[in-house]
Coordinates of C-alpha atoms in Angstrom, one line a residue:
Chain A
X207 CA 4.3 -8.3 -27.2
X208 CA 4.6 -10.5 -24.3
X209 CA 1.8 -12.5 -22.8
X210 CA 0.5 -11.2 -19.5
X211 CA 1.3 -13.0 -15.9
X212 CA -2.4 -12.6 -15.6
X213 CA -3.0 -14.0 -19.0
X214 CA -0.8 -16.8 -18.4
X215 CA -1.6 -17.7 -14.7
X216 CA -5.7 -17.9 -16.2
X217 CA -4.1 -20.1 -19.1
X218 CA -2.2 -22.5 -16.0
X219 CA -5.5 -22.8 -14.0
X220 CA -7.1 -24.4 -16.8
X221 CA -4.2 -27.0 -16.7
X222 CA -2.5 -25.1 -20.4
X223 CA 1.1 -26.7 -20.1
X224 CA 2.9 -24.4 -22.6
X225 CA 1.2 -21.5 -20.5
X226 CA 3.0 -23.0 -17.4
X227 CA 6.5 -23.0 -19.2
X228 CA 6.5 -19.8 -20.3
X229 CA 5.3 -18.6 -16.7
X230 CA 8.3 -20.9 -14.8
X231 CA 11.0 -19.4 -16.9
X232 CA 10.0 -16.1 -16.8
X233 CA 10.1 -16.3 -12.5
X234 CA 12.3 -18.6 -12.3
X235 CA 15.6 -16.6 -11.1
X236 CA 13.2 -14.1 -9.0
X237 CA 11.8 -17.1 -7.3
X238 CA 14.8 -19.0 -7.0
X239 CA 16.9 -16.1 -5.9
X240 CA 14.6 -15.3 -3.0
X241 CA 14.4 -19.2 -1.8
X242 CA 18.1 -19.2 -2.1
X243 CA 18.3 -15.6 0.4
X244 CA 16.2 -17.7 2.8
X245 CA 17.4 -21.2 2.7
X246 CA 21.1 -20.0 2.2
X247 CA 21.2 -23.8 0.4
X248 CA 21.2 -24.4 -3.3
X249 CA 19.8 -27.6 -3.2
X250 CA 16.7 -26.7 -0.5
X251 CA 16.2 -23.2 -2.5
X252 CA 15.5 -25.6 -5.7
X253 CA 13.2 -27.5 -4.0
X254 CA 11.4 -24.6 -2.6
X255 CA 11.7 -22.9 -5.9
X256 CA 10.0 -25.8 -7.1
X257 CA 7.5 -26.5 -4.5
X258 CA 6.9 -22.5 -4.9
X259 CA 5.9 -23.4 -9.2
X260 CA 3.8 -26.1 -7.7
X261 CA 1.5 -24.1 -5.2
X262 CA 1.5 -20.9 -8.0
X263 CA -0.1 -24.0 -10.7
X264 CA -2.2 -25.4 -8.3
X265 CA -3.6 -22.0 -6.8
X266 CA -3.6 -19.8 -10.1
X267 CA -7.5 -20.3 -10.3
X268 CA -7.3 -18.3 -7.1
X269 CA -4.8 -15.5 -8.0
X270 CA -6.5 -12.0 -8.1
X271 CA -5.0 -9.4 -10.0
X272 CA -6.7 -6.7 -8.2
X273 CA -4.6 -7.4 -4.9
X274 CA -1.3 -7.3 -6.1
X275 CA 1.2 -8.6 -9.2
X276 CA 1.7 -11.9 -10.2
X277 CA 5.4 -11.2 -8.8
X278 CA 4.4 -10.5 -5.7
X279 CA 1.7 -13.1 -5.1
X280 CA 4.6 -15.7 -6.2
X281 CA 7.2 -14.1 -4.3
X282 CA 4.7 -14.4 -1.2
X283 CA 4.3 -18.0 -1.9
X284 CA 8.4 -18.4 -2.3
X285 CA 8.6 -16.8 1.1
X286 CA 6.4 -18.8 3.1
X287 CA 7.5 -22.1 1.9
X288 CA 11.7 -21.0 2.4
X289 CA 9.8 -19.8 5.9
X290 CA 8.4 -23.4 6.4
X291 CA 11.5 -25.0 4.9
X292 CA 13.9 -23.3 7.4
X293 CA 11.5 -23.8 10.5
X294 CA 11.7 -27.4 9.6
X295 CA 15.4 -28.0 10.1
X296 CA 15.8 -25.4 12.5
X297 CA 18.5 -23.0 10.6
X298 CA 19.6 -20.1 12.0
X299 CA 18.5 -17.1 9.5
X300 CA 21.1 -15.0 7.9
X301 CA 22.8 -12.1 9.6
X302 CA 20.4 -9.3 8.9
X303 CA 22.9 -6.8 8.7
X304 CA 24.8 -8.8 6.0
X305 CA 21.1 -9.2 4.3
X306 CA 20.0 -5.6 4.6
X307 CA 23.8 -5.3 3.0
X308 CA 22.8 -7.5 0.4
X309 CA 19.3 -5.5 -0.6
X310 CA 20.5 -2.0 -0.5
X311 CA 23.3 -2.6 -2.8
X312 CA 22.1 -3.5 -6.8
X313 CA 23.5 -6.6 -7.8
X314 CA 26.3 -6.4 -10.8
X315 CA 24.6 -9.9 -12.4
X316 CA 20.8 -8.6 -11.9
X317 CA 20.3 -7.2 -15.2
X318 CA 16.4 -6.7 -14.7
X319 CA 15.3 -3.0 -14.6
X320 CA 15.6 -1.9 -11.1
X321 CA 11.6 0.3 -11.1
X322 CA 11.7 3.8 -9.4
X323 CA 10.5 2.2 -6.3
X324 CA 12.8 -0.3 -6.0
X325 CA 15.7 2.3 -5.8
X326 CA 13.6 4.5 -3.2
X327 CA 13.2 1.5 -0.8
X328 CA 16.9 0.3 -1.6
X329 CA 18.0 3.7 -0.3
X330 CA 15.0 4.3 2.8
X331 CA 16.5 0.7 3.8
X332 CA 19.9 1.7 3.5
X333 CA 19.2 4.7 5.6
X334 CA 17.4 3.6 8.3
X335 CA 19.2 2.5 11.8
X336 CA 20.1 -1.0 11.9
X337 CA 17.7 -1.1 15.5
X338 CA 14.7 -1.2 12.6
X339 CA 16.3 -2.5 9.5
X340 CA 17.6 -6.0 11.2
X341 CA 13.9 -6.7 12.7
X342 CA 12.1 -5.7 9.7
X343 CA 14.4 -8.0 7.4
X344 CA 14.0 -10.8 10.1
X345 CA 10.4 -10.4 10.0
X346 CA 9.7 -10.2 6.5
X347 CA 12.3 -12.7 5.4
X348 CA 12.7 -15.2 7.3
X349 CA 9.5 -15.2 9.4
X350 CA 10.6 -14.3 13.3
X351 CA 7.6 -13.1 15.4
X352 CA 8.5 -9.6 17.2
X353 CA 9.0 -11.8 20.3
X354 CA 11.6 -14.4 19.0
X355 CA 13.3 -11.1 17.3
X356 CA 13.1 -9.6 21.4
X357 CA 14.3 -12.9 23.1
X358 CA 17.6 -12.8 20.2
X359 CA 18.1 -9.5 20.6
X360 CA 17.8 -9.3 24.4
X361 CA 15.1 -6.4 24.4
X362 CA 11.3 -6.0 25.3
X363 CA 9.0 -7.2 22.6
X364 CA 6.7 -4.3 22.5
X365 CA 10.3 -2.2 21.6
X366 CA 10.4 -4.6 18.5
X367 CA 7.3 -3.9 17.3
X368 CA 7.2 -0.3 17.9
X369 CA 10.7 -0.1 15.8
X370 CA 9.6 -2.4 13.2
X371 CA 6.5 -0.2 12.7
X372 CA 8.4 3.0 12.4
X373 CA 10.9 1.6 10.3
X374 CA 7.6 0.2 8.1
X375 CA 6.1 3.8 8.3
X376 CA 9.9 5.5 7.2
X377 CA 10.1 3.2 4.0
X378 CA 6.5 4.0 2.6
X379 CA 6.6 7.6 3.0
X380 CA 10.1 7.1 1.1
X381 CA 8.2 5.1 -1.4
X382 CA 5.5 7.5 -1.5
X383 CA 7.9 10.4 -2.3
X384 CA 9.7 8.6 -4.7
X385 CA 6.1 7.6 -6.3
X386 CA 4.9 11.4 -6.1
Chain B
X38 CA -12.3 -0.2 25.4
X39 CA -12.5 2.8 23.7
X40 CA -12.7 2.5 19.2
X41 CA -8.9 4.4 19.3
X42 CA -7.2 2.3 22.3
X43 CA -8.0 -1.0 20.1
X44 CA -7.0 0.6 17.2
X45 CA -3.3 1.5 18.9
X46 CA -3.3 -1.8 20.4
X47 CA -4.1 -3.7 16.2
X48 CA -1.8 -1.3 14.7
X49 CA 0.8 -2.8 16.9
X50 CA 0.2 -6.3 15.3
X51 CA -0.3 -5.0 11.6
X52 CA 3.1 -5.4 10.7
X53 CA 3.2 -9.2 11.7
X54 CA -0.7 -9.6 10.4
X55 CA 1.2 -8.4 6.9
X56 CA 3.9 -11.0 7.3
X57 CA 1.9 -13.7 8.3
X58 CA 3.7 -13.7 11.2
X59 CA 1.4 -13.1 14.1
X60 CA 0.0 -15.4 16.9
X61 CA -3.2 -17.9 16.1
X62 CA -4.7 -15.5 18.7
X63 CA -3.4 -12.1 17.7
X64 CA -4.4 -13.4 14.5
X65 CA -8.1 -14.0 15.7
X66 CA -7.4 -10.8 17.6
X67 CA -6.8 -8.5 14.4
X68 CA -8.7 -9.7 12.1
X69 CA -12.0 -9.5 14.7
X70 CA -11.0 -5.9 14.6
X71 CA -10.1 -5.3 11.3
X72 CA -13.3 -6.5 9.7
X73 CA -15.2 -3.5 11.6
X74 CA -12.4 -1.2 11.1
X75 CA -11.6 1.0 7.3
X76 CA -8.4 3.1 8.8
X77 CA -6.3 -0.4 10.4
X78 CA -7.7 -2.3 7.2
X79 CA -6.0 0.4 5.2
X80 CA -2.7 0.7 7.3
X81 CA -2.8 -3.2 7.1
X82 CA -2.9 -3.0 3.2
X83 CA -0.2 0.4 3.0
X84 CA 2.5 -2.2 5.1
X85 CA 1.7 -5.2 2.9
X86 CA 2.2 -3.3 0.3
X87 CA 5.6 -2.6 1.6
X88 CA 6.4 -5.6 2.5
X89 CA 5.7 -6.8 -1.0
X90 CA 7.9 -4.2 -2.5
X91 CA 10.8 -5.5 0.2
X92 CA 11.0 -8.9 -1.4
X93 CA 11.1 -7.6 -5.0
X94 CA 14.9 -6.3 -3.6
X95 CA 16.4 -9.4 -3.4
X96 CA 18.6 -10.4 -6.3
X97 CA 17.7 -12.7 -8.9
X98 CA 19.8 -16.0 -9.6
X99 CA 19.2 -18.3 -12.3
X100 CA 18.3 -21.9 -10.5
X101 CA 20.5 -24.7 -11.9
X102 CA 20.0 -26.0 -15.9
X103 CA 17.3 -28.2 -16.5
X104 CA 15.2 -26.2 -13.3
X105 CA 12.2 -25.8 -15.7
X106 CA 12.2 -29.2 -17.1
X107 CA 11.6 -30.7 -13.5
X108 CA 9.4 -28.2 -12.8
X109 CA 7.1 -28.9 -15.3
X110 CA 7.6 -32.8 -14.9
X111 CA 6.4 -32.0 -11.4
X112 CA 3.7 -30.2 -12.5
X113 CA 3.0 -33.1 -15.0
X114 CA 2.8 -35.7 -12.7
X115 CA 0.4 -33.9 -10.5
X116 CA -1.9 -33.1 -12.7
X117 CA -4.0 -36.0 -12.5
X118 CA -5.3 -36.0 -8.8
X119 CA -4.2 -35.4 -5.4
X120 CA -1.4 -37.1 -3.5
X121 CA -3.1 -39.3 -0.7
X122 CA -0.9 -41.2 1.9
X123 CA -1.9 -44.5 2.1
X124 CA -2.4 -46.3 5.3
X125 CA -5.2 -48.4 7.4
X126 CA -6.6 -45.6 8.5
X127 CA -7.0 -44.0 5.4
X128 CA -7.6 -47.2 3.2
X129 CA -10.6 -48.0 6.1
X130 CA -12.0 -44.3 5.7
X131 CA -11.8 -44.5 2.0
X132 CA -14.0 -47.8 2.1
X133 CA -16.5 -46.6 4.1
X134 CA -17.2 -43.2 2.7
X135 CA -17.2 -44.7 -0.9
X136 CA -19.4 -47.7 -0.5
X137 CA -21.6 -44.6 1.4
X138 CA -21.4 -42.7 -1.6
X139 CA -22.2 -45.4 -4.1
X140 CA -25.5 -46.3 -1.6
X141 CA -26.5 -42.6 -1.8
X142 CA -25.8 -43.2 -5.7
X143 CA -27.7 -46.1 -6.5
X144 CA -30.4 -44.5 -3.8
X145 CA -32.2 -42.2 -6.9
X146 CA -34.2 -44.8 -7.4
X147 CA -34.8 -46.3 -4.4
X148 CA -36.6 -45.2 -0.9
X149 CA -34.8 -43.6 1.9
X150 CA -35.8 -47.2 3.9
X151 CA -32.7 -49.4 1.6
X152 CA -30.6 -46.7 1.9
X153 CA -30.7 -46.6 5.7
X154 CA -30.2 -50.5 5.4
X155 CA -27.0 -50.1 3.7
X156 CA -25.6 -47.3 5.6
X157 CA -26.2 -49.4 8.8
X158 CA -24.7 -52.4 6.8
X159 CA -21.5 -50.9 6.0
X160 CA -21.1 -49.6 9.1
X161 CA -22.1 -53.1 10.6
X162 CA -19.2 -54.5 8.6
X163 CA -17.1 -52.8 10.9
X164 CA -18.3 -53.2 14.0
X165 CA -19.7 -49.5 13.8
X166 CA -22.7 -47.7 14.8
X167 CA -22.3 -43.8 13.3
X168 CA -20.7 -42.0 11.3
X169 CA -20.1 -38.0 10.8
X170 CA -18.4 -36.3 8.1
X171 CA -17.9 -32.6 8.2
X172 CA -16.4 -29.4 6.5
X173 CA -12.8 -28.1 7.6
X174 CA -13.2 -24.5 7.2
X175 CA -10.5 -21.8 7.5
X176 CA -11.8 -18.3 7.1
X177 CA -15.0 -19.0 5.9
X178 CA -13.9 -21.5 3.6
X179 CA -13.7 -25.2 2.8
X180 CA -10.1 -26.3 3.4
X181 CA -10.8 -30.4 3.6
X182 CA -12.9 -32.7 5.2
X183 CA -13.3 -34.7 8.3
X184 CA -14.7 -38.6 9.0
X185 CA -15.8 -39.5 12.6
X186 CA -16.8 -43.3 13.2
X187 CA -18.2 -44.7 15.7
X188 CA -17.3 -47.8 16.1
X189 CA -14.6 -50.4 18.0
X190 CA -12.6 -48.6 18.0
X191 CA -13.7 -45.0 16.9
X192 CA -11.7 -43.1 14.6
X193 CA -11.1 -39.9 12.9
X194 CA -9.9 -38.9 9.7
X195 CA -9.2 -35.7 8.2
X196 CA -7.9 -34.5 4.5
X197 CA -6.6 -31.3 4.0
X198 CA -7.0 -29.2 0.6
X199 CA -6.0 -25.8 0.3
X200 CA -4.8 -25.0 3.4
X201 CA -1.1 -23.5 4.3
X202 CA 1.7 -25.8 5.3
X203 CA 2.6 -26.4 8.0
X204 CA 1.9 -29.3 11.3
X205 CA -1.5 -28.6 13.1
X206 CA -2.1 -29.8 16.8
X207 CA -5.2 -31.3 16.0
X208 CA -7.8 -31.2 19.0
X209 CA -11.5 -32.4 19.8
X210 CA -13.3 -30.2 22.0
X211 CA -16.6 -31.9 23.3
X212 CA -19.7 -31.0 23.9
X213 CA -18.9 -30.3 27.6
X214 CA -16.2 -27.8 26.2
X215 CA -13.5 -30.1 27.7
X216 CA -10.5 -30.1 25.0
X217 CA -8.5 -33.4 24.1
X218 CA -5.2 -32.9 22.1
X219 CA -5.3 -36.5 19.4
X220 CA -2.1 -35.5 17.7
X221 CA -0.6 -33.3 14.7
X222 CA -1.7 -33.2 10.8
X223 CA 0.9 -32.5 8.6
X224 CA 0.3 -29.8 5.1
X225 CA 2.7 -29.7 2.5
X226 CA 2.0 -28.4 -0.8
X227 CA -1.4 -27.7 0.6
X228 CA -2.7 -30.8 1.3
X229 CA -2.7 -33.5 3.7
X230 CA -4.3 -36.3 4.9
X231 CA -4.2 -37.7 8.7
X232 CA -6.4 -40.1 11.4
X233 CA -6.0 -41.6 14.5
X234 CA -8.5 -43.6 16.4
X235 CA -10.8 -41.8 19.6
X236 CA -11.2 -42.5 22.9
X237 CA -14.0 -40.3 22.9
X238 CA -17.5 -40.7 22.0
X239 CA -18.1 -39.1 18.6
X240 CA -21.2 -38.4 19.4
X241 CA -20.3 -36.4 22.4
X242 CA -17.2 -34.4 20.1
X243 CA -18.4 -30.7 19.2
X244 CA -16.2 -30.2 16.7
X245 CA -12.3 -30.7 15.6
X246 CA -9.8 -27.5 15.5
X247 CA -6.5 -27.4 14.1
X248 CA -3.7 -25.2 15.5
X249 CA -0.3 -23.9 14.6
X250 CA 2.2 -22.0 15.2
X251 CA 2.1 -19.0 12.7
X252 CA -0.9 -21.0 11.0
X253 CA -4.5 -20.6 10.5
X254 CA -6.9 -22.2 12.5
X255 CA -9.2 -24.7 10.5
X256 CA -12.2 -26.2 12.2
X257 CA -15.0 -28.6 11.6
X258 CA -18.1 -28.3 13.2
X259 CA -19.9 -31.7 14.0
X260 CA -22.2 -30.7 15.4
X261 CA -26.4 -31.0 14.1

């Protein structure tokens, strides 16, 4: 059976170099692929990919299972340094409607098992008006506040937020059905 | 204002508290609120959740060959100790505080009287009469340390551990509650080391706050 992200992340924190290898290759093309989403660069996703192994190695001590998976916790940390790394040179993020195109639709090369609450939120995201979808991948993605989503978009900042809540509330009760 | 008009007025913000997204002060904002509040912490947790389960959508893509080998010899290298940029500042700082140290060492055996004399020594060296050091802290936590000399000229130095990346406006506000902006720290990979010298008194600075756009805010207290 396969070692634990837990076990593994507790073997990296006490410095365990063979724990660390099998930990980088099992994320890699998770983390890489979301840095890659974000930076739209292959050479800035690698660093960030690689800045992302970095931080996981130098926090793991830190990470608490009871809060989330290891997956998520090293997605998180993917995201906010694709966020930082974009910020930096002042890229333009992706079209969110070509993104939200991009995450309702299963990938032919992803061969990892797609979990019943993947394909709820792939569908509740496919569903849901592109007024909520583009702001809530903006958001979560690439790191736009609800009032640098407004001034793009041309609308009110409190119109933003309401639609990015909804659109948050629509896609848990979707996920909650699907989990039920 | 009524317990339900701030609640409407958080849950606004929770979606950007979950993404990390939110003003320093809608930040400060929140989280005041959220620490007295169970039905805003829980809606806070239900959209991280979501926002969790958002980035497990995107597509995987194998990184380039070798990926994990440089990875690792990243790791490798780092093990050791932490980066430090080197620099006057940080070369003077280092001085100080270890010849401090190594007084308050060799000071086991000795009475407070020598160790006094070679803390005023080493400060003498450099034309300097004081010296503070203090705790960063970012949410209740130690997140680096500052220096604050006294001297000609006075100077500040901070390092950074454990803190997001990111550039800080870095800011003294005094003891008379006037603020004066001294410049920005850089974080990367979490750490970061920065100083500049002070027009200011450091005895008259309250305490040192770092700022940032989408960023925590750290501060150091130098006060007592």
């Amino acid at each position: 059976m396969a070692v634990s992200d837990e076990s593994l992340l507790a073997a990296m924190a006490t410095g365990d170099q063979d724990a660390a290898a099998a930990f980088v290759r099992r994320h890699q093309a998770r983390v890489y692929g979301l840095a890659l989403t974000v930076v739209q660069q292959p050479a800035l996703a690698e660093d960030v990919a690689q800045d992302t192994f970095v931080k996981a190695w130098r926090h793991a001590a830190t990470y608490d299972p009871r809060r989330g998976s290891a997956s998520t916790w090293l997605l998180s940390i993917t995201r906010n340094a694709a966020i930082d790394a974009i910020r930096y040179r002042h890229d333009d993020p992706m079209d969110p409607d070509l993104l939200v195109a991009l995450l309702t639709v299963r990938d032919e090369g992803d061969t990892s098992d797609d979990t019943d609450t993947n394909l709820a939120l792939r569908q509740a995201l496919a569903e849901l008006p592109s007024e909520m979808a583009a702001p809530i991948v903006l958001m979560t993605y690439f790191g736009l506040t609800a009032r640098e989503i407004a001034a793009r978009d041309d609308v009110p900042a409190g119109t933003v937020k309401t639609r990015v809540r909804r659109g948050l509330q629509r896609l848990r009760e979707r996920m909650g059905v699907r989990d039920a | 204002m009524p317990e339900s008009e701030r609640c409407r007025e958080v849950r606004e913000l929770i979606p950007e508290l979950a993404m990390g997204v939110a003003s320093g002060e809608s930040r400060a904002r929140g989280l005041a609120h959220l620490a007295d509040c169970v039905d805003c912490r829980r809606e806070l947790e239900e959209v991280s959740g979501t926002v969790d389960a958002l980035l497990l959508l995107v597509p995987e893509r194998e990184p380039p060959a070798g990926f994990d080998v440089r990875v690792l010899a990243a790791l490798e290298q780092r093990a050791p100790r932490h980066r430090i940029r080197t620099g006057l500042l940080v070369a003077a700082a280092m001085v100080l505080v270890a010849t401090l140290a190594a007084g308050l060492t060799w000071w086991r055996g000795a009475d407070d009287r020598e160790v006094a004399d070679d803390y005023r020594s080493v400060l003498s060296t450099a034309d300097g009469s004081y010296l503070r050091a203090a705790d960063l802290q970012l949410d209740g936590a130690s997140a680096g340390s500052v220096f604050a000399y006294q001297g000609r000229p006075s100077w500040l130095f901070m390092s950074v551990e454990d803190a997001p990346n990111g550039t800080y406006h870095v800011r003294l506000v005094g003891t008379d509650g006037r603020v004066h902006w001294i410049g920005t720290c850089t974080v990367r990979d979490g750490t970061g080391s920065w100083g500049t010298s002070v027009d200011l008194p450091i005895r008259s600075v309250d305490r040192v706050e770092m700022y940032g756009t989408r960023l925590p805010t750290i501060v150091a207290s130098l006060r007592g």
